[in-house]
PDB file of C-alpha atoms in Angstrom:
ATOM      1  CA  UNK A 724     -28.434-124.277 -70.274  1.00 69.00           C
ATOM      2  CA  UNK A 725     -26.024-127.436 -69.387  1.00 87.00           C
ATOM      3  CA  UNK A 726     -27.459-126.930 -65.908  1.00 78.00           C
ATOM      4  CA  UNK A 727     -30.751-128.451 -66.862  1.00 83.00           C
ATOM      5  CA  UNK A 728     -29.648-131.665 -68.604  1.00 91.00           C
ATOM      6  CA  UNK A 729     -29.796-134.626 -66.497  1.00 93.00           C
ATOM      7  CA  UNK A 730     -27.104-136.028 -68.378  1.00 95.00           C
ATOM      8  CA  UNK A 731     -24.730-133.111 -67.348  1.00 96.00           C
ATOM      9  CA  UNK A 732     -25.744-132.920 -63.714  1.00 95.00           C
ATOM     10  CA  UNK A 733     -24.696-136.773 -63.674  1.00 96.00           C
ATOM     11  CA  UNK A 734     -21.418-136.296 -65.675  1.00 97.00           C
ATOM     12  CA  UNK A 735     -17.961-136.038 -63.817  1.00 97.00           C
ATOM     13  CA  UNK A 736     -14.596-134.791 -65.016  1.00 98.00           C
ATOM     14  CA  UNK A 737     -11.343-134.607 -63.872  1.00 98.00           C
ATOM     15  CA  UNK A 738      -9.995-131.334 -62.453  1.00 97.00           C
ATOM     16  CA  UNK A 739      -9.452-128.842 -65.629  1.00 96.00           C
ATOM     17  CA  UNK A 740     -11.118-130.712 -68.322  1.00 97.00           C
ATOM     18  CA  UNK A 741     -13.361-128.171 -70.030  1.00 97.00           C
ATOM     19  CA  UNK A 742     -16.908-128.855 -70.561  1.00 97.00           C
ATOM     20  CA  UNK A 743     -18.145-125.952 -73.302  1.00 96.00           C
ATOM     21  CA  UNK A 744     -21.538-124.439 -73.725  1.00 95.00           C
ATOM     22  CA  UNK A 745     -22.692-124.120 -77.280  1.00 94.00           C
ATOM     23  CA  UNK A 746     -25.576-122.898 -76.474  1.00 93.00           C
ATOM     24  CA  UNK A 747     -27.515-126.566 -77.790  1.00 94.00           C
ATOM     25  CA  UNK A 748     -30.443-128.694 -75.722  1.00 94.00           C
ATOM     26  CA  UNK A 749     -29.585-132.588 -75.891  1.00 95.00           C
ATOM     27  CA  UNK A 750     -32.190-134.924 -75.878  1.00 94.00           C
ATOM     28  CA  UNK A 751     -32.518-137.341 -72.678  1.00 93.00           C
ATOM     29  CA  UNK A 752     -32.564-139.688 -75.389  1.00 94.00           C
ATOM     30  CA  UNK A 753     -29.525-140.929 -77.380  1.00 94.00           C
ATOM     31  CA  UNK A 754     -31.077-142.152 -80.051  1.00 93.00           C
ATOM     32  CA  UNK A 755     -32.325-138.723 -81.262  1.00 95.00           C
ATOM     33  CA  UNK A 756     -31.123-137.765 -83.816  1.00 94.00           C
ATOM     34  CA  UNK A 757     -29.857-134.072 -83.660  1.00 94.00           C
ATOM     35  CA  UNK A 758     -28.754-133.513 -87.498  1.00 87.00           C
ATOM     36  CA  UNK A 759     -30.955-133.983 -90.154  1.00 85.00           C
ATOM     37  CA  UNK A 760     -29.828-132.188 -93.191  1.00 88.00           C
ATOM     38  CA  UNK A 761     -32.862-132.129 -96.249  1.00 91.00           C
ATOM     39  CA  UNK A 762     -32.357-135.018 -98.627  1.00 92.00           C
ATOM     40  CA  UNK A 763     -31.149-133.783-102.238  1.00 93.00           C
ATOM     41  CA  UNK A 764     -29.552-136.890-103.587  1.00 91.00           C
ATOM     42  CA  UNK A 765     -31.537-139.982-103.499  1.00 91.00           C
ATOM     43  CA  UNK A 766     -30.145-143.052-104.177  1.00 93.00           C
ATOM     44  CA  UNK A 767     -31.084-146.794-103.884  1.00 94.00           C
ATOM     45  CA  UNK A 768     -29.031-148.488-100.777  1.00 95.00           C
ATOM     46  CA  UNK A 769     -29.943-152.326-102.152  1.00 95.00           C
ATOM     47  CA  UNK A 770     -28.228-154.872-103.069  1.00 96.00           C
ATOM     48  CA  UNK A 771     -26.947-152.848-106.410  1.00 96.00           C
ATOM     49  CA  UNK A 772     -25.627-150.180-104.491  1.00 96.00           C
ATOM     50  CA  UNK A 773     -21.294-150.633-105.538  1.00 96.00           C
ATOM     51  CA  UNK A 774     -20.333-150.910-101.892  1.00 97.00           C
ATOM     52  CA  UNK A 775     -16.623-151.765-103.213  1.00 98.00           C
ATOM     53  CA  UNK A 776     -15.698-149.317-106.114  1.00 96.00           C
ATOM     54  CA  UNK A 777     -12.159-149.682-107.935  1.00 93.00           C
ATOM     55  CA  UNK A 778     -13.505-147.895-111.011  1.00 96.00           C
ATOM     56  CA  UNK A 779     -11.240-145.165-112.187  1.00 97.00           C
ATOM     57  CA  UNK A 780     -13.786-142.014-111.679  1.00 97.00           C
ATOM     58  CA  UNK A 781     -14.247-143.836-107.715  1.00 97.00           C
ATOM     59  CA  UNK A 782     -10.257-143.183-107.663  1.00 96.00           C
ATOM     60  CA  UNK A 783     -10.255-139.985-109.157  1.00 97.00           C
ATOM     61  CA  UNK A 784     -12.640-138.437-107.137  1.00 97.00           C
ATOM     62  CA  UNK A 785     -11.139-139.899-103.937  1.00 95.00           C
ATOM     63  CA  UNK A 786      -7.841-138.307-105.092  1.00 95.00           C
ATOM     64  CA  UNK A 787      -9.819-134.712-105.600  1.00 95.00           C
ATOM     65  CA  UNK A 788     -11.214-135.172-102.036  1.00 93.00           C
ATOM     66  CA  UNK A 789      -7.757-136.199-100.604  1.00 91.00           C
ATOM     67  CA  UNK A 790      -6.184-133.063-102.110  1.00 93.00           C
ATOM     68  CA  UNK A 791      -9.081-130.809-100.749  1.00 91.00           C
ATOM     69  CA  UNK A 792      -8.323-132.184 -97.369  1.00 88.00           C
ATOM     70  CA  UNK A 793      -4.994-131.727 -97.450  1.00 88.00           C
ATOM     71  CA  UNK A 794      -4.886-128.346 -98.178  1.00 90.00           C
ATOM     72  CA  UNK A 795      -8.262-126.358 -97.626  1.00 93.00           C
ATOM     73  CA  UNK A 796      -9.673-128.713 -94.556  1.00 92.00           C
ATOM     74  CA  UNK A 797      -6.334-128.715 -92.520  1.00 94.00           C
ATOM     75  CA  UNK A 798      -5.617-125.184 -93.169  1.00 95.00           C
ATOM     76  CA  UNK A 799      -9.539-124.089 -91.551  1.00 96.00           C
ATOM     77  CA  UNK A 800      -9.367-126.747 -89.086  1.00 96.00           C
ATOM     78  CA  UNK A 801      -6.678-125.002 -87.624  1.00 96.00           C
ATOM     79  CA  UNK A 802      -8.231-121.459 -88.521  1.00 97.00           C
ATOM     80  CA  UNK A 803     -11.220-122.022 -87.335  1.00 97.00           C
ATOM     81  CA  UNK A 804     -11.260-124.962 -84.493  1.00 97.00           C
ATOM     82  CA  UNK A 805      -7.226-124.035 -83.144  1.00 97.00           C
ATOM     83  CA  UNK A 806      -6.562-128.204 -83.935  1.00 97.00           C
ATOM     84  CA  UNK A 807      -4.150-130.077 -81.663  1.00 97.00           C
ATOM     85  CA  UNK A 808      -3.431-133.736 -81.858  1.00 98.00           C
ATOM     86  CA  UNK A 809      -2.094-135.445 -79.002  1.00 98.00           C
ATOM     87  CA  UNK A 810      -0.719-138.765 -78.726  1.00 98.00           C
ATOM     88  CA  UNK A 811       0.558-139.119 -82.302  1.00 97.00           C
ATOM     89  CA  UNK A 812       3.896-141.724 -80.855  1.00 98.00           C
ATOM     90  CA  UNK A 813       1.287-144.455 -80.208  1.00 98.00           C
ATOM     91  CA  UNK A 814       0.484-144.419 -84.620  1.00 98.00           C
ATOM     92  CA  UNK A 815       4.729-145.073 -83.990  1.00 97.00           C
ATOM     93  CA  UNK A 816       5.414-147.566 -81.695  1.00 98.00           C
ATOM     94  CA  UNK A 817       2.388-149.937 -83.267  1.00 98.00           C
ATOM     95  CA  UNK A 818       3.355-149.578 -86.705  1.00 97.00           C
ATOM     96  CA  UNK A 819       4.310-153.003 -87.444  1.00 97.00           C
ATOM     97  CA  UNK A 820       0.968-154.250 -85.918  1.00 97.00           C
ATOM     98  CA  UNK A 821      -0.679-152.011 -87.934  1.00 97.00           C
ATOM     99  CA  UNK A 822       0.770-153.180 -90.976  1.00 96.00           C
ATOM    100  CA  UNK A 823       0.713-156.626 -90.079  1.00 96.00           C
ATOM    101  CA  UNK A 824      -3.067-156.742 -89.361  1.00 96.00           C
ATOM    102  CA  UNK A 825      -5.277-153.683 -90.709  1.00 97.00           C
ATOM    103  CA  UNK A 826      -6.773-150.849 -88.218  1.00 98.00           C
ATOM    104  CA  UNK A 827     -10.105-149.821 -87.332  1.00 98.00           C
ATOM    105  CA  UNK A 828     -10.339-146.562 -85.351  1.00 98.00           C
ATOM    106  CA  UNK A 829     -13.309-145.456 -83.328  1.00 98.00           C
ATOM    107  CA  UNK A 830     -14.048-141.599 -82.012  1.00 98.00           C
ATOM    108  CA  UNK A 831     -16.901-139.356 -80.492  1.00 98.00           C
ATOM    109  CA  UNK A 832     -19.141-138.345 -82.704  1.00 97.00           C
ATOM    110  CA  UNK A 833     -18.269-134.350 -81.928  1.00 97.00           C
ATOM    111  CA  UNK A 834     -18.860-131.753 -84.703  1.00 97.00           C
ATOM    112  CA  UNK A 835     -18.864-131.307 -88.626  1.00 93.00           C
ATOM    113  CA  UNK A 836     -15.404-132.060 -88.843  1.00 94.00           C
ATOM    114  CA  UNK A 837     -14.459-134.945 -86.679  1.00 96.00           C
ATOM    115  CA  UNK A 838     -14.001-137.496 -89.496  1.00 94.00           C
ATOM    116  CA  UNK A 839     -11.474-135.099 -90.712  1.00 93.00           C
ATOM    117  CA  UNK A 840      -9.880-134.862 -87.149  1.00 95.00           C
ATOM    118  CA  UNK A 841      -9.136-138.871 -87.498  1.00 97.00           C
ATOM    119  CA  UNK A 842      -7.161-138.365 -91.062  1.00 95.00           C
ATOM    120  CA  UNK A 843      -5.316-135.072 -90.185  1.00 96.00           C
ATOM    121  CA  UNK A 844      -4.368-136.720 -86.532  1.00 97.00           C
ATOM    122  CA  UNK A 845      -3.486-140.139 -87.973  1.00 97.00           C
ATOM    123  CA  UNK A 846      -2.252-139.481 -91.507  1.00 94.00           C
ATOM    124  CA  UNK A 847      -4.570-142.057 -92.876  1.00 93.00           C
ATOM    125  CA  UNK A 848      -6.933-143.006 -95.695  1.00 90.00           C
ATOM    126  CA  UNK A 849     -10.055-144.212 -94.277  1.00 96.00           C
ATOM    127  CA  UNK A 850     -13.638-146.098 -95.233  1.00 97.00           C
ATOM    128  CA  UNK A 851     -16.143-145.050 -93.167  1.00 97.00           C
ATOM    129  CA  UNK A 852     -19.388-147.051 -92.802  1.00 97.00           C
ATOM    130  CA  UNK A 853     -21.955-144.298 -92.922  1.00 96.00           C
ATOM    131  CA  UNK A 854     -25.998-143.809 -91.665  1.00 93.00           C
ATOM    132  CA  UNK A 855     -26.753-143.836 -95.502  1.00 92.00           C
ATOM    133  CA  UNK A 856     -29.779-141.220 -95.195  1.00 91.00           C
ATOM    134  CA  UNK A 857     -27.628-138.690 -94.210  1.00 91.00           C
ATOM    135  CA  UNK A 858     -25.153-139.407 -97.539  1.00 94.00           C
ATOM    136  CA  UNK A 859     -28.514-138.382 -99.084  1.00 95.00           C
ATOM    137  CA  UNK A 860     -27.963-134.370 -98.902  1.00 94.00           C
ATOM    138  CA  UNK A 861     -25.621-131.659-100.814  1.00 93.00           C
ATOM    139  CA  UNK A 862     -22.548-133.424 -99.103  1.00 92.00           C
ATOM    140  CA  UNK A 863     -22.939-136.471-101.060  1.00 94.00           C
ATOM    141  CA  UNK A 864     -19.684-136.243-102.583  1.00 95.00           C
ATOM    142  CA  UNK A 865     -17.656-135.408-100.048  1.00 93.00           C
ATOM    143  CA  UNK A 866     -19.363-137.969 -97.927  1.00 94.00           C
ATOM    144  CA  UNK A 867     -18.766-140.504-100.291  1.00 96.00           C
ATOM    145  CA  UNK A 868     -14.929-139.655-101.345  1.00 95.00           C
ATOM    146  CA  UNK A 869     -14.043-139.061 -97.468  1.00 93.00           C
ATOM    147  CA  UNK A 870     -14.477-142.789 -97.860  1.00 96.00           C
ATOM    148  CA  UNK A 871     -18.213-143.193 -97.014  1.00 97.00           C
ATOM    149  CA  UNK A 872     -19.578-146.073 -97.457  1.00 97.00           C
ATOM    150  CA  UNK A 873     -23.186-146.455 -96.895  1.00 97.00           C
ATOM    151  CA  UNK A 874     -24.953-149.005 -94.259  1.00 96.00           C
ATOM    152  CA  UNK A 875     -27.794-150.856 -95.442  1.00 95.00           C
ATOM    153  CA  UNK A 876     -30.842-152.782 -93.904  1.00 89.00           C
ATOM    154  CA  UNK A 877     -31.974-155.809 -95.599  1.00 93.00           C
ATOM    155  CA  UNK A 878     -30.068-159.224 -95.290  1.00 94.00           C
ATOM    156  CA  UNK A 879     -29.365-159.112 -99.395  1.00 94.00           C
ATOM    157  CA  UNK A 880     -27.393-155.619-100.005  1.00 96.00           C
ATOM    158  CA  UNK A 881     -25.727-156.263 -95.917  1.00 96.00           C
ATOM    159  CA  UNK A 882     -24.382-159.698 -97.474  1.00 96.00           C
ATOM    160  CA  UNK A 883     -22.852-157.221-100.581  1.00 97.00           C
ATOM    161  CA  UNK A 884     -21.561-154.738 -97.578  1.00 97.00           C
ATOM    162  CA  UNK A 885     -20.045-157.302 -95.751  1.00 97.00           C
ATOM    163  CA  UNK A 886     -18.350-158.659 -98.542  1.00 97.00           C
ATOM    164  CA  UNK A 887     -17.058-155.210 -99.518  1.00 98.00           C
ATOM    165  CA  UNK A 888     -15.873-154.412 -96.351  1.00 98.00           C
ATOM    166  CA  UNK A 889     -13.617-157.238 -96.154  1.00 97.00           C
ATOM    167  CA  UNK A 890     -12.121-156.175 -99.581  1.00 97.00           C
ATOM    168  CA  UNK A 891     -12.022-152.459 -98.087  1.00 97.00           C
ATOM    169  CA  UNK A 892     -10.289-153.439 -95.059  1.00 97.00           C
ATOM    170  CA  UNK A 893      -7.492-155.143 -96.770  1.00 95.00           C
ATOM    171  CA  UNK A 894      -6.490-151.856 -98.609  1.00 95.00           C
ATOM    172  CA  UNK A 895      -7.357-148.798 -96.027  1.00 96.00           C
ATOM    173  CA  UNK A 896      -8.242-148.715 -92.346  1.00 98.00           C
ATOM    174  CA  UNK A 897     -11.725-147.878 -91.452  1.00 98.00           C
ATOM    175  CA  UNK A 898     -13.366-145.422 -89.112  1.00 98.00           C
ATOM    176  CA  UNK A 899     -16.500-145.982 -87.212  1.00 97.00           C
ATOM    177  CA  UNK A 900     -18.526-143.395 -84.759  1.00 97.00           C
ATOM    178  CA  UNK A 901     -19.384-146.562 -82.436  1.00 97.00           C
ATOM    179  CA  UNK A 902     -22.293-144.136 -81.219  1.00 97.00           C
ATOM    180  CA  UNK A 903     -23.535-143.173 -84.267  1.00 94.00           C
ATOM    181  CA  UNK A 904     -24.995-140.661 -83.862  1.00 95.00           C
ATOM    182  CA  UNK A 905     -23.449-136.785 -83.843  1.00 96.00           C
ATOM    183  CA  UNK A 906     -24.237-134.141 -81.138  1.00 97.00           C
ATOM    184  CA  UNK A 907     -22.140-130.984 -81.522  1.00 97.00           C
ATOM    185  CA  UNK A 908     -19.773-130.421 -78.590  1.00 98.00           C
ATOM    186  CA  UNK A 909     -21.541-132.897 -76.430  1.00 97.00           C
ATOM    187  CA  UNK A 910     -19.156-133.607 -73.697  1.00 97.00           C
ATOM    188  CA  UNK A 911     -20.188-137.117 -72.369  1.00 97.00           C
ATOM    189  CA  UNK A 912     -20.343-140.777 -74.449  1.00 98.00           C
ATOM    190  CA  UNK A 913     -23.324-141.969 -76.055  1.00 97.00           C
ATOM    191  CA  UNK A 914     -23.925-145.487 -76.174  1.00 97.00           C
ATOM    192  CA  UNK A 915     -21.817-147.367 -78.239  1.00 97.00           C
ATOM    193  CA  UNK A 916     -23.148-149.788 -81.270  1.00 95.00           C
ATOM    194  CA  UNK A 917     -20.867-152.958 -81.652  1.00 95.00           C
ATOM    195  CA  UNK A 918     -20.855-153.006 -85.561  1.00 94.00           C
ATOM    196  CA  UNK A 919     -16.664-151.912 -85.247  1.00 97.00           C
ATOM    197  CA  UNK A 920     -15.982-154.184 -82.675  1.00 98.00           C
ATOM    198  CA  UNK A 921     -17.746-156.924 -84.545  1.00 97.00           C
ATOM    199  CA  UNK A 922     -15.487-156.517 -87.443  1.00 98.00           C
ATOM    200  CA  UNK A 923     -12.321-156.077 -85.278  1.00 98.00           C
ATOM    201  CA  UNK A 924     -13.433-159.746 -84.188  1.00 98.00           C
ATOM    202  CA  UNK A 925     -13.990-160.972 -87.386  1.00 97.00           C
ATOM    203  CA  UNK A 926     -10.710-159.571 -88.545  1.00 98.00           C
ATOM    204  CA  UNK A 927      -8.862-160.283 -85.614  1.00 98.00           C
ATOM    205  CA  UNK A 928      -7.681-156.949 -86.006  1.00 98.00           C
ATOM    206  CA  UNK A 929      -6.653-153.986 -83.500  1.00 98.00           C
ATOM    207  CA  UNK A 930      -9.482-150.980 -82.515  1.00 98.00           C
ATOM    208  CA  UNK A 931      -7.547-147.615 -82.026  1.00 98.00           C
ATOM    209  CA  UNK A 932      -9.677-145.025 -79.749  1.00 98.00           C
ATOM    210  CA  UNK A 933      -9.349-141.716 -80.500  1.00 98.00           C
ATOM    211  CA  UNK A 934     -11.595-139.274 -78.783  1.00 98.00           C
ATOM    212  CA  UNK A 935     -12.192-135.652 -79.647  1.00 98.00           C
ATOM    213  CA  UNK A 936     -12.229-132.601 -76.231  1.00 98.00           C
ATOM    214  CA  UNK A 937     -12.679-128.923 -76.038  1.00 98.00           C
ATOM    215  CA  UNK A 938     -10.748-126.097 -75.362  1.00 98.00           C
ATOM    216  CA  UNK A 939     -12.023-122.750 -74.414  1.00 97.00           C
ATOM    217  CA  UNK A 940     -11.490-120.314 -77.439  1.00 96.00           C
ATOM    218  CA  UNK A 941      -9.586-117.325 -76.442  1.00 94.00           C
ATOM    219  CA  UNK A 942      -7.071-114.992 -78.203  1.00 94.00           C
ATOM    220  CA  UNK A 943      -6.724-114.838 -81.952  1.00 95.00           C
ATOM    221  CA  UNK A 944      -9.271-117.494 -81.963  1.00 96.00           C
ATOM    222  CA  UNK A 945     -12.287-114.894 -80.865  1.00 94.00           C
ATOM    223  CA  UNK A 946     -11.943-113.839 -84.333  1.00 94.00           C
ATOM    224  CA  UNK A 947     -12.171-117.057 -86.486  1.00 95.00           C
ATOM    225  CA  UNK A 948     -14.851-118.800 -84.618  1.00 93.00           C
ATOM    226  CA  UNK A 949     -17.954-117.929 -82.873  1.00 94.00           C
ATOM    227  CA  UNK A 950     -17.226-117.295 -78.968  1.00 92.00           C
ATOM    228  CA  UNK A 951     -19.484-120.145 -77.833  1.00 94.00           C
ATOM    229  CA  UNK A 952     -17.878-122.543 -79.697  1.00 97.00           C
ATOM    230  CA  UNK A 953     -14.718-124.415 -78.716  1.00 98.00           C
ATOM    231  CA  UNK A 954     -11.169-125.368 -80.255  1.00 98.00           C
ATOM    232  CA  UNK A 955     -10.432-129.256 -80.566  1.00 98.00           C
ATOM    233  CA  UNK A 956      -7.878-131.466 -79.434  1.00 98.00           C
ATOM    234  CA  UNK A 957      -8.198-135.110 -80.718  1.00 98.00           C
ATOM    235  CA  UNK A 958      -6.487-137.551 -78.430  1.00 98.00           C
ATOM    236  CA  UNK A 959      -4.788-140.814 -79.715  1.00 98.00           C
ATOM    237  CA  UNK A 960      -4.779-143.648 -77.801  1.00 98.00           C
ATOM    238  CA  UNK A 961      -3.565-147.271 -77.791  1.00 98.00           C
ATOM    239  CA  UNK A 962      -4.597-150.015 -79.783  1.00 98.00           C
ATOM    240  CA  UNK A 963      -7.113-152.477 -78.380  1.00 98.00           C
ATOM    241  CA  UNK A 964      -7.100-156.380 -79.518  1.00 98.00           C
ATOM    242  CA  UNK A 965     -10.127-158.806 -79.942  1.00 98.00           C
ATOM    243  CA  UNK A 966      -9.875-161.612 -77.304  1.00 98.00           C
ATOM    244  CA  UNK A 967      -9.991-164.417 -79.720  1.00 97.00           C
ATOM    245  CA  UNK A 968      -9.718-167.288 -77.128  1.00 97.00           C
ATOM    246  CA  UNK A 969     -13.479-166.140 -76.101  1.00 97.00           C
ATOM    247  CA  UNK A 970     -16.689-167.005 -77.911  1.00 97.00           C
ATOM    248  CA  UNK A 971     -17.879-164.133 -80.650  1.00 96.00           C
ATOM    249  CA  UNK A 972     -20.451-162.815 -78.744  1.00 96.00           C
ATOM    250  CA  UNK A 973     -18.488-162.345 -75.366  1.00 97.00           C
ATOM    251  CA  UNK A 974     -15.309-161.327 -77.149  1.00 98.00           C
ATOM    252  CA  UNK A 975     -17.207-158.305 -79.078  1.00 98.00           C
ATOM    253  CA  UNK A 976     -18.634-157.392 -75.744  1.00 97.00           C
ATOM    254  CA  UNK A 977     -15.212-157.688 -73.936  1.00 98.00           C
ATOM    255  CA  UNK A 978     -13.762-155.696 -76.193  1.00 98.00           C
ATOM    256  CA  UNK A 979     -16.671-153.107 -76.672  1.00 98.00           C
ATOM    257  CA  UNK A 980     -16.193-152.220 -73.033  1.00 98.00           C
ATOM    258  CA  UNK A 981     -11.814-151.769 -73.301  1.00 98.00           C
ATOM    259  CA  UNK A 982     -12.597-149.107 -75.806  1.00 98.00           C
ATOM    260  CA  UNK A 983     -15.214-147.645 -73.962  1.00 98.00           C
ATOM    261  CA  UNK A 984     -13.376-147.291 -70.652  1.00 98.00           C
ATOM    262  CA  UNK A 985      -9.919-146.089 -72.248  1.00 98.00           C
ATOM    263  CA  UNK A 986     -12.076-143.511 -74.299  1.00 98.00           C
ATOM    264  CA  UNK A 987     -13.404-142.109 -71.146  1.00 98.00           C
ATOM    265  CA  UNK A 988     -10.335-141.842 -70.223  1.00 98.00           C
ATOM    266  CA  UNK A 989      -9.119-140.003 -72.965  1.00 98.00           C
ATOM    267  CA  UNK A 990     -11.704-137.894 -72.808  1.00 98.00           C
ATOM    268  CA  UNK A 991     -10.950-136.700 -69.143  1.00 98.00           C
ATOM    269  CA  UNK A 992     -14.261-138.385 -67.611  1.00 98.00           C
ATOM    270  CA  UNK A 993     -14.471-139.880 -64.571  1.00 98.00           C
ATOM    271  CA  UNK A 994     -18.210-140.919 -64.377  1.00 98.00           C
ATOM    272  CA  UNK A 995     -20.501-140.913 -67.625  1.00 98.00           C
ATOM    273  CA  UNK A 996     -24.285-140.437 -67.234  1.00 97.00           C
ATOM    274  CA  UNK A 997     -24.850-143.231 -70.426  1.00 97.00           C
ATOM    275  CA  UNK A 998     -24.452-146.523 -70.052  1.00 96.00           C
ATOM    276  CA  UNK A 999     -21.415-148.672 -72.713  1.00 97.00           C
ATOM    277  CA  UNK A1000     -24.341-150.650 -74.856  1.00 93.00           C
ATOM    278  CA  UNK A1001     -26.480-149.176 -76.746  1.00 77.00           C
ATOM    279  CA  UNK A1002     -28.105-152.692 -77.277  1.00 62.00           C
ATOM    280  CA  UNK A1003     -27.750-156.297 -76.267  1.00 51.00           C
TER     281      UNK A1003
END
């Protein structure tokens, strides 16, 4: 099936990176999106939405959702999807800029699981800015107590967002799927969006790439998962700091393109069939 997608015909990997088949027909667009779960939980995403939540049933719940990970999550990621982490002395040897000046990571956008990948591979807390229609469905609140924190569209509740993200950011680090959209098992980058880059400038804080590849399943792992599927490895790299000598615009840009190119690498590819911008 991979055979017929432009995309993959254009794509080149190093020798023995793995490139699985689930079995799924990608758009030629990478816009589309692929997962669209049925809305059962509508909310308002407006200017009343509480983008930054200290209330003590926001806590409690996080706490719940923490615990779940911890034990259930872990336990079937490694069940079911034979997790690895590699690259886990980089989170050491930049712990004091870490500390010093927040962290916002940025990752494929792979499978069900991936923002759970980031926590169990970094041993973080995270807030995740979040396509809010999709918070909308039966996963509303583990969505929202993974961290999720919805994305709005008019100038009013975006002036609330920003302002909670800069409260968020001095407390946890936050995730972002730069392309923002989520195709299961796709093997090349989409496009990226500069919203974490953008905040990385304002911040002047470090962007950590991770970036999630496949395995073939084999062994014990025929029997936990389905055949087609693969096992994950997420890859850690190093962090990546905003030029702050340059002008906003060119900085973001600048440092859009770093992430992009050391994900690729990361992610064992040697040519990708999308372009870095999803916009300009």
């Amino acid at each position: 099936m991979l055979k017929d997608n432009k995309q993959y015909q254009e794509l080149r990997v190093k020798p023995g990176v793995f490139i699985p088949d689930a079995g799924i027909e990608y758009p030629d667009d990478p816009t589309v999106r692929m997962v669209n779960p049925p809305k059962t939980h509508p909310f308002d995403i407006d200017e009343n939405y509480p983008y930054y939540d200290e209330s003590f049933s926001y806590k409690f719940n996080r706490a719940l959702a923490w615990l779940k990970w911890h034990t259930l999550v872990y336990f079937l990621q490694h069940l079911i999807w034979g997790y690895k982490c590699v690259g886990r002395e980089n989170l050491k040897k930049y712990k004091r800029l870490f500390k010093e000046r927040g962290c916002i990571t940025t990752c494929n956008h792979a499978y069900r699981w991936d923002a759970v990948s980031v926590f169990q591979a970094t041993g973080h807390s995270f807030i995740i800015p979040m396509y809010g229609e999709n918070m909308k469905t039966a996963d509303y609140w583990h969505m929202k107590y993974v961290g999720g924190v919805p994305i709005p569209t008019t100038m009013a509740a975006m002036k609330k967002y920003d302002e909670a993200m800069d409260k968020w950011h001095k407390k946890y680090w936050i995730h972002l799927f730069p392309e923002g959209i989520r195709w299961d098992f796709y093997k090349p980058l989409k496009p990226f969006h500069k919203g974490a880059f953008t905040m990385a400038y304002r911040w002047d804080c470090p962007v950590l790439p991770l970036y999630i590849t496949y395995r073939p399943r084999t062994g014990f792992y025929k029997l936990t998962g389905k055949a087609n599927l693969p096992l994950i490895t997420c890859h850690i790299g190093t962090p990546v700091l905003p030029d702050m000598s340059l002008p906003r615009k060119k900085a973001v840009e600048k440092l859009t393109q770093e992430v992009w190119d050391q994900m690729l690498q990361l992610g064992g590819i040697e040519h990708n069939p999308w372009p870095c911008f999803a916009e300009k």
